[in-house]
PDB file of C-alpha atoms and ligand atoms in Angstrom:
ATOM      1  CA  MET A   1       0.000   0.000   0.000  1.00 90.00           C
ATOM      2  CA  HIS A   2       1.176   3.561  -0.801  1.00 93.00           C
ATOM      3  CA  GLU A   3       2.562   5.394   2.251  1.00 96.00           C
ATOM      4  CA  ASP A   4       0.072   8.285   1.881  1.00 96.00           C
ATOM      5  CA  ILE A   5      -2.935   5.959   2.060  1.00 97.00           C
ATOM      6  CA  ASP A   6      -4.663   5.390   5.379  1.00 96.00           C
ATOM      7  CA  SER A   7      -6.763   2.393   4.347  1.00 97.00           C
ATOM      8  CA  ILE A   8      -7.972   0.644   1.219  1.00 98.00           C
ATOM      9  CA  LEU A   9     -11.733   0.967   0.700  1.00 98.00           C
ATOM     10  CA  PHE A  10     -12.064  -0.934  -2.584  1.00 98.00           C
ATOM     11  CA  SER A  11      -9.375  -3.314  -3.783  1.00 98.00           C
ATOM     12  CA  GLU A  12      -8.450  -3.989  -7.387  1.00 98.00           C
ATOM     13  CA  GLU A  13     -10.474  -7.183  -7.184  1.00 98.00           C
ATOM     14  CA  ASP A  14     -13.529  -5.467  -5.621  1.00 98.00           C
ATOM     15  CA  ILE A  15     -13.492  -2.904  -8.431  1.00 98.00           C
ATOM     16  CA  ALA A  16     -13.125  -5.489 -11.202  1.00 98.00           C
ATOM     17  CA  ASN A  17     -15.972  -7.589  -9.807  1.00 98.00           C
ATOM     18  CA  ARG A  18     -18.289  -4.630  -9.444  1.00 98.00           C
ATOM     19  CA  ILE A  19     -17.501  -3.346 -12.935  1.00 98.00           C
ATOM     20  CA  GLY A  20     -18.370  -6.780 -14.314  1.00 98.00           C
ATOM     21  CA  GLN A  21     -21.799  -6.535 -12.655  1.00 98.00           C
ATOM     22  CA  LEU A  22     -22.366  -2.964 -13.832  1.00 98.00           C
ATOM     23  CA  GLY A  23     -21.319  -3.933 -17.353  1.00 98.00           C
ATOM     24  CA  ARG A  24     -23.920  -6.705 -17.462  1.00 98.00           C
ATOM     25  CA  ALA A  25     -26.657  -4.324 -16.296  1.00 98.00           C
ATOM     26  CA  ILE A  26     -25.687  -1.608 -18.781  1.00 98.00           C
ATOM     27  CA  ASN A  27     -25.434  -4.130 -21.639  1.00 98.00           C
ATOM     28  CA  ALA A  28     -28.911  -5.431 -20.905  1.00 98.00           C
ATOM     29  CA  ASP A  29     -30.407  -1.924 -20.836  1.00 98.00           C
ATOM     30  CA  LEU A  30     -28.667  -0.685 -23.990  1.00 98.00           C
ATOM     31  CA  ALA A  31     -29.109  -3.847 -26.076  1.00 97.00           C
ATOM     32  CA  PRO A  32     -32.569  -2.875 -27.435  1.00 98.00           C
ATOM     33  CA  TYR A  33     -31.198   0.441 -28.720  1.00 97.00           C
ATOM     34  CA  ALA A  34     -28.274  -1.277 -30.363  1.00 97.00           C
ATOM     35  CA  GLU A  35     -30.584  -3.848 -31.944  1.00 97.00           C
ATOM     36  CA  SER A  36     -32.715  -1.138 -33.517  1.00 96.00           C
ATOM     37  CA  GLY A  37     -29.607   0.599 -34.866  1.00 97.00           C
ATOM     38  CA  GLU A  38     -29.763   3.665 -32.626  1.00 98.00           C
ATOM     39  CA  ARG A  39     -26.582   5.516 -31.699  1.00 98.00           C
ATOM     40  CA  ILE A  40     -25.121   5.034 -28.242  1.00 98.00           C
ATOM     41  CA  VAL A  41     -22.487   7.465 -26.961  1.00 98.00           C
ATOM     42  CA  ALA A  42     -20.477   7.095 -23.766  1.00 98.00           C
ATOM     43  CA  ILE A  43     -19.083  10.371 -22.436  1.00 98.00           C
ATOM     44  CA  CYS A  44     -16.151  10.172 -20.038  1.00 98.00           C
ATOM     45  CA  LEU A  45     -15.629  13.054 -17.641  1.00 98.00           C
ATOM     46  CA  LEU A  46     -11.911  13.776 -17.607  1.00 97.00           C
ATOM     47  CA  LYS A  47      -9.682  13.247 -15.869  1.00 97.00           C
ATOM     48  CA  GLY A  48     -11.031  11.254 -12.953  1.00 97.00           C
ATOM     49  CA  ALA A  49     -13.258   8.861 -14.885  1.00 98.00           C
ATOM     50  CA  ALA A  50     -10.616   7.934 -17.465  1.00 98.00           C
ATOM     51  CA  VAL A  51      -9.612   4.747 -15.666  1.00 98.00           C
ATOM     52  CA  TYR A  52     -13.193   3.652 -14.998  1.00 98.00           C
ATOM     53  CA  MET A  53     -14.143   4.485 -18.608  1.00 98.00           C
ATOM     54  CA  THR A  54     -11.575   2.146 -20.102  1.00 98.00           C
ATOM     55  CA  ASP A  55     -12.634  -0.707 -17.857  1.00 98.00           C
ATOM     56  CA  ILE A  56     -16.410  -0.308 -18.182  1.00 98.00           C
ATOM     57  CA  MET A  57     -16.195   0.144 -21.985  1.00 98.00           C
ATOM     58  CA  ARG A  58     -14.547  -3.230 -22.352  1.00 98.00           C
ATOM     59  CA  GLN A  59     -17.519  -4.837 -20.595  1.00 98.00           C
ATOM     60  CA  LEU A  60     -19.946  -3.460 -23.165  1.00 98.00           C
ATOM     61  CA  ASP A  61     -20.663  -5.797 -26.022  1.00 97.00           C
ATOM     62  CA  LEU A  62     -22.514  -3.500 -28.445  1.00 97.00           C
ATOM     63  CA  PRO A  63     -21.780  -0.675 -30.905  1.00 98.00           C
ATOM     64  CA  ILE A  64     -20.895   2.357 -28.799  1.00 98.00           C
ATOM     65  CA  GLU A  65     -19.058   5.621 -29.413  1.00 98.00           C
ATOM     66  CA  MET A  66     -16.626   7.042 -26.873  1.00 98.00           C
ATOM     67  CA  ASP A  67     -16.088  10.724 -26.299  1.00 98.00           C
ATOM     68  CA  PHE A  68     -14.460  12.840 -23.634  1.00 98.00           C
ATOM     69  CA  MET A  69     -15.411  15.981 -21.818  1.00 98.00           C
ATOM     70  CA  CYS A  70     -13.615  18.048 -19.229  1.00 96.00           C
ATOM     71  CA  VAL A  71     -15.552  20.167 -16.769  1.00 94.00           C
ATOM     72  CA  SER A  72     -14.049  22.104 -13.916  1.00 86.00           C
ATOM     73  CA  SER A  73     -15.398  21.507 -10.449  1.00 69.00           C
ATOM     74  CA  TYR A  74     -12.396  21.178  -8.154  1.00 53.00           C
ATOM     75  CA  GLY A  75      -9.303  23.349  -8.019  1.00 46.00           C
ATOM     76  CA  ASN A  76      -6.372  22.021  -6.112  1.00 40.00           C
ATOM     77  CA  GLY A  77      -8.190  21.299  -2.895  1.00 45.00           C
ATOM     78  CA  THR A  78     -10.890  19.152  -1.433  1.00 48.00           C
ATOM     79  CA  VAL A  79     -13.951  21.425  -1.477  1.00 53.00           C
ATOM     80  CA  SER A  80     -16.406  21.509  -4.376  1.00 53.00           C
ATOM     81  CA  SER A  81     -16.973  24.946  -5.889  1.00 52.00           C
ATOM     82  CA  GLY A  82     -20.422  24.236  -7.333  1.00 52.00           C
ATOM     83  CA  ASN A  83     -19.466  26.217 -10.417  1.00 65.00           C
ATOM     84  CA  VAL A  84     -19.207  23.997 -13.478  1.00 82.00           C
ATOM     85  CA  VAL A  85     -17.506  25.174 -16.650  1.00 88.00           C
ATOM     86  CA  ILE A  86     -16.965  23.066 -19.781  1.00 93.00           C
ATOM     87  CA  LYS A  87     -13.211  23.160 -20.417  1.00 95.00           C
ATOM     88  CA  LYS A  88     -13.246  20.575 -23.207  1.00 97.00           C
ATOM     89  CA  ASP A  89     -16.442  19.637 -24.994  1.00 97.00           C
ATOM     90  CA  ILE A  90     -17.298  16.425 -26.829  1.00 98.00           C
ATOM     91  CA  ASP A  91     -16.711  16.326 -30.587  1.00 97.00           C
ATOM     92  CA  VAL A  92     -19.818  14.368 -31.530  1.00 98.00           C
ATOM     93  CA  ASP A  93     -23.420  15.483 -31.869  1.00 98.00           C
ATOM     94  CA  ILE A  94     -25.610  13.699 -29.322  1.00 98.00           C
ATOM     95  CA  GLU A  95     -28.995  14.747 -30.704  1.00 98.00           C
ATOM     96  CA  GLY A  96     -31.125  11.600 -30.961  1.00 98.00           C
ATOM     97  CA  ALA A  97     -28.425   9.430 -29.399  1.00 98.00           C
ATOM     98  CA  HIS A  98     -28.572   7.403 -26.197  1.00 98.00           C
ATOM     99  CA  VAL A  99     -25.991   8.934 -23.884  1.00 98.00           C
ATOM    100  CA  LEU A 100     -24.187   7.340 -20.960  1.00 98.00           C
ATOM    101  CA  ILE A 101     -22.182   9.764 -18.827  1.00 98.00           C
ATOM    102  CA  VAL A 102     -19.275   8.024 -17.119  1.00 98.00           C
ATOM    103  CA  GLU A 103     -18.119   9.735 -13.917  1.00 98.00           C
ATOM    104  CA  ASP A 104     -15.704   8.778 -11.178  1.00 98.00           C
ATOM    105  CA  ILE A 105     -17.430  10.074  -8.062  1.00 97.00           C
ATOM    106  CA  ILE A 106     -20.516  11.956  -6.923  1.00 96.00           C
ATOM    107  CA  ASP A 107     -19.774  14.241  -3.996  1.00 94.00           C
ATOM    108  CA  SER A 108     -22.067  17.298  -3.719  1.00 91.00           C
ATOM    109  CA  GLY A 109     -23.728  16.280  -6.997  1.00 93.00           C
ATOM    110  CA  TYR A 110     -23.261  19.766  -8.491  1.00 90.00           C
ATOM    111  CA  THR A 111     -21.076  18.623 -11.366  1.00 92.00           C
ATOM    112  CA  LEU A 112     -23.489  16.026 -12.660  1.00 94.00           C
ATOM    113  CA  SER A 113     -26.663  17.987 -12.058  1.00 92.00           C
ATOM    114  CA  CYS A 114     -25.272  20.988 -13.980  1.00 91.00           C
ATOM    115  CA  LEU A 115     -23.884  18.789 -16.712  1.00 94.00           C
ATOM    116  CA  ARG A 116     -27.099  16.803 -17.088  1.00 94.00           C
ATOM    117  CA  LYS A 117     -28.974  20.059 -17.766  1.00 91.00           C
ATOM    118  CA  LYS A 118     -26.390  21.255 -20.277  1.00 92.00           C
ATOM    119  CA  LEU A 119     -26.418  17.956 -22.188  1.00 96.00           C
ATOM    120  CA  GLU A 120     -30.201  17.569 -22.124  1.00 96.00           C
ATOM    121  CA  GLU A 121     -30.422  20.867 -24.043  1.00 95.00           C
ATOM    122  CA  ARG A 122     -28.766  19.019 -26.933  1.00 97.00           C
ATOM    123  CA  ASN A 123     -31.775  16.672 -27.195  1.00 98.00           C
ATOM    124  CA  PRO A 124     -30.334  13.191 -26.714  1.00 98.00           C
ATOM    125  CA  ALA A 125     -32.842  10.314 -27.028  1.00 98.00           C
ATOM    126  CA  SER A 126     -31.951   9.332 -23.462  1.00 98.00           C
ATOM    127  CA  LEU A 127     -29.352  10.252 -20.887  1.00 98.00           C
ATOM    128  CA  ASP A 128     -28.143   7.962 -18.131  1.00 98.00           C
ATOM    129  CA  ILE A 129     -25.292   8.278 -15.682  1.00 98.00           C
ATOM    130  CA  THR A 130     -22.859   5.797 -14.213  1.00 98.00           C
ATOM    131  CA  ALA A 131     -20.585   6.785 -11.343  1.00 98.00           C
ATOM    132  CA  LEU A 132     -18.156   4.363  -9.798  1.00 98.00           C
ATOM    133  CA  ILE A 133     -18.456   5.975  -6.352  1.00 98.00           C
ATOM    134  CA  ARG A 134     -21.211   7.851  -4.588  1.00 98.00           C
ATOM    135  CA  LYS A 135     -20.172   9.567  -1.360  1.00 97.00           C
ATOM    136  CA  GLN A 136     -22.565   9.611   1.545  1.00 96.00           C
ATOM    137  CA  VAL A 137     -22.909  13.376   1.916  1.00 94.00           C
ATOM    138  CA  ASP A 138     -25.632  15.404   3.627  1.00 94.00           C
ATOM    139  CA  GLY A 139     -27.520  17.565   1.157  1.00 92.00           C
ATOM    140  CA  GLN A 140     -26.168  15.776  -1.913  1.00 93.00           C
ATOM    141  CA  LEU A 141     -28.146  16.694  -5.037  1.00 93.00           C
ATOM    142  CA  ASP A 142     -30.060  13.813  -6.580  1.00 93.00           C
ATOM    143  CA  VAL A 143     -28.495  13.503 -10.011  1.00 94.00           C
ATOM    144  CA  GLY A 144     -30.456  10.399 -10.998  1.00 95.00           C
ATOM    145  CA  CYS A 145     -27.434   8.142 -11.319  1.00 97.00           C
ATOM    146  CA  LYS A 146     -28.682   4.832 -12.740  1.00 98.00           C
ATOM    147  CA  TYR A 147     -25.545   2.744 -12.240  1.00 98.00           C
ATOM    148  CA  VAL A 148     -23.601   3.307  -9.003  1.00 98.00           C
ATOM    149  CA  GLY A 149     -20.528   1.203  -8.317  1.00 98.00           C
ATOM    150  CA  PHE A 150     -20.080   1.729  -4.595  1.00 98.00           C
ATOM    151  CA  ASP A 151     -21.395   3.967  -1.852  1.00 97.00           C
ATOM    152  CA  CYS A 152     -18.605   5.268   0.338  1.00 96.00           C
ATOM    153  CA  PRO A 153     -18.237   7.283   3.540  1.00 96.00           C
ATOM    154  CA  ASN A 154     -17.630  11.028   3.356  1.00 96.00           C
ATOM    155  CA  GLU A 155     -13.844  10.903   3.295  1.00 95.00           C
ATOM    156  CA  PHE A 156     -11.340  12.145   0.754  1.00 96.00           C
ATOM    157  CA  ILE A 157     -10.386   9.177  -1.396  1.00 97.00           C
ATOM    158  CA  VAL A 158      -7.872   8.663  -4.179  1.00 98.00           C
ATOM    159  CA  GLY A 159      -6.786   6.021  -6.656  1.00 98.00           C
ATOM    160  CA  TYR A 160      -8.240   4.340  -9.735  1.00 98.00           C
ATOM    161  CA  GLY A 161      -8.467   7.718 -11.488  1.00 98.00           C
ATOM    162  CA  LEU A 162      -9.259   9.834  -8.432  1.00 98.00           C
ATOM    163  CA  ASP A 163      -6.623  12.381  -7.549  1.00 97.00           C
ATOM    164  CA  TYR A 164      -5.413  14.777  -4.960  1.00 97.00           C
ATOM    165  CA  ALA A 165      -3.436  17.615  -6.629  1.00 96.00           C
ATOM    166  CA  GLN A 166      -3.155  15.430  -9.763  1.00 97.00           C
ATOM    167  CA  GLN A 167      -1.459  12.585  -7.903  1.00 97.00           C
ATOM    168  CA  TYR A 168      -2.510   9.006  -7.006  1.00 98.00           C
ATOM    169  CA  ARG A 169      -4.678   8.442 -10.113  1.00 98.00           C
ATOM    170  CA  ASN A 170      -2.515   5.462 -11.018  1.00 98.00           C
ATOM    171  CA  LEU A 171      -3.147   3.486  -7.837  1.00 98.00           C
ATOM    172  CA  PRO A 172      -5.010   0.307  -8.835  1.00 98.00           C
ATOM    173  CA  TYR A 173      -7.230   0.474  -5.730  1.00 98.00           C
ATOM    174  CA  ILE A 174      -9.316   3.194  -4.031  1.00 98.00           C
ATOM    175  CA  GLY A 175      -8.168   4.316  -0.612  1.00 98.00           C
ATOM    176  CA  VAL A 176      -8.588   7.031   1.982  1.00 97.00           C
ATOM    177  CA  LEU A 177      -5.879   9.688   1.756  1.00 97.00           C
ATOM    178  CA  LYS A 178      -4.054  10.382   5.018  1.00 96.00           C
ATOM    179  CA  GLU A 179      -5.182  13.727   6.394  1.00 94.00           C
ATOM    180  CA  CYS A 180      -1.591  14.861   6.926  1.00 93.00           C
ATOM    181  CA  VAL A 181      -1.167  14.956   3.137  1.00 93.00           C
ATOM    182  CA  TYR A 182      -3.646  17.815   2.662  1.00 89.00           C
ATOM    183  CA  GLU A 183      -3.778  19.495   6.063  1.00 84.00           C
TER     184      GLU A 183
HETATM  185  P1  LIG B   1     -19.337  17.152  -6.999  1.00 94.13           P
HETATM  186  O1  LIG B   1     -19.637  18.165  -8.045  1.00 94.13           O
HETATM  187  O2  LIG B   1     -19.219  17.752  -5.641  1.00 94.13           O
HETATM  188  O3  LIG B   1     -20.279  15.976  -7.031  1.00 94.13           O
HETATM  189  O4  LIG B   1     -17.877  16.666  -7.268  1.00 94.13           O
HETATM  190  C1  LIG B   1     -17.570  15.756  -8.220  1.00 94.13           C
HETATM  191  C2  LIG B   1     -16.090  15.824  -8.558  1.00 94.13           C
HETATM  192  O5  LIG B   1     -15.297  16.177  -7.436  1.00 94.13           O
HETATM  193  C3  LIG B   1     -15.611  14.485  -9.016  1.00 94.13           C
HETATM  194  O6  LIG B   1     -15.687  14.363 -10.398  1.00 94.13           O
HETATM  195  C4  LIG B   1     -14.167  14.461  -8.536  1.00 94.13           C
HETATM  196  O7  LIG B   1     -13.340  14.957  -9.549  1.00 94.13           O
HETATM  197  C5  LIG B   1     -14.127  15.392  -7.366  1.00 94.13           C
HETATM  198  N1  LIG B   1     -14.115  14.682  -6.068  1.00 94.13           N
HETATM  199  C6  LIG B   1     -15.100  14.652  -5.143  1.00 94.13           C
HETATM  200  N2  LIG B   1     -14.767  13.910  -4.084  1.00 94.13           N
HETATM  201  C7  LIG B   1     -13.517  13.457  -4.329  1.00 94.13           C
HETATM  202  C8  LIG B   1     -12.632  12.601  -3.587  1.00 94.13           C
HETATM  203  O8  LIG B   1     -12.902  12.105  -2.477  1.00 94.13           O
HETATM  204  N3  LIG B   1     -11.436  12.354  -4.188  1.00 94.13           N
HETATM  205  C9  LIG B   1     -11.084  12.860  -5.388  1.00 94.13           C
HETATM  206  N4  LIG B   1     -11.889  13.643  -6.107  1.00 94.13           N
HETATM  207  C10 LIG B   1     -13.103  13.946  -5.598  1.00 94.13           C
HETATM  208 MG1  LIG B   2     -14.208  14.237 -11.771  1.00 94.13          MG
END
């Protein structure tokens, strides 16, 4: 275990098993669209969801486009700003397409609730969300996340794409960051 990690919440094996289950559920729900030739677009929210995106995509056994979006929500710290700006938009048109937003973690819920509104204005046929982690936070906005990997306590976690000051994304597990690292 990395020296800056207090404890491991979800091991590499836990994550792989859960992603297998989520993949089966998503496949089953999207299969009818694929069968009728409708477009399906997965949108990864950079940078945190990049690792989850690559793993969940390889569980999906149907024609699906991948695109990437970058929205700002966090600066260098651990408190959500609630102010979401699109820093990099997707390249594809999602009008009439079935969209799956792929996110790493829901904290306050501001990022996804703002983004859902922005993307719905583009008239997709449907819009669903998958987030690998949902934090247990008082007052969290209900973003209507259809596929949640794990619920986790309200602690600052890193690994498997999640960062603190751009570090720890490469850890293969998800763990609680030692408080002394950011105090
Ligand atoms: P929200 O808008 O408060 O839901 O924040 C969502 C974003 O905050 C996520 O996409 C993450 O980038 C970041 N975030 C929230 N909690 C954590 C955490 O515990 N570790 C790392 N990043 C986090
Ligand atoms: Mg993020």
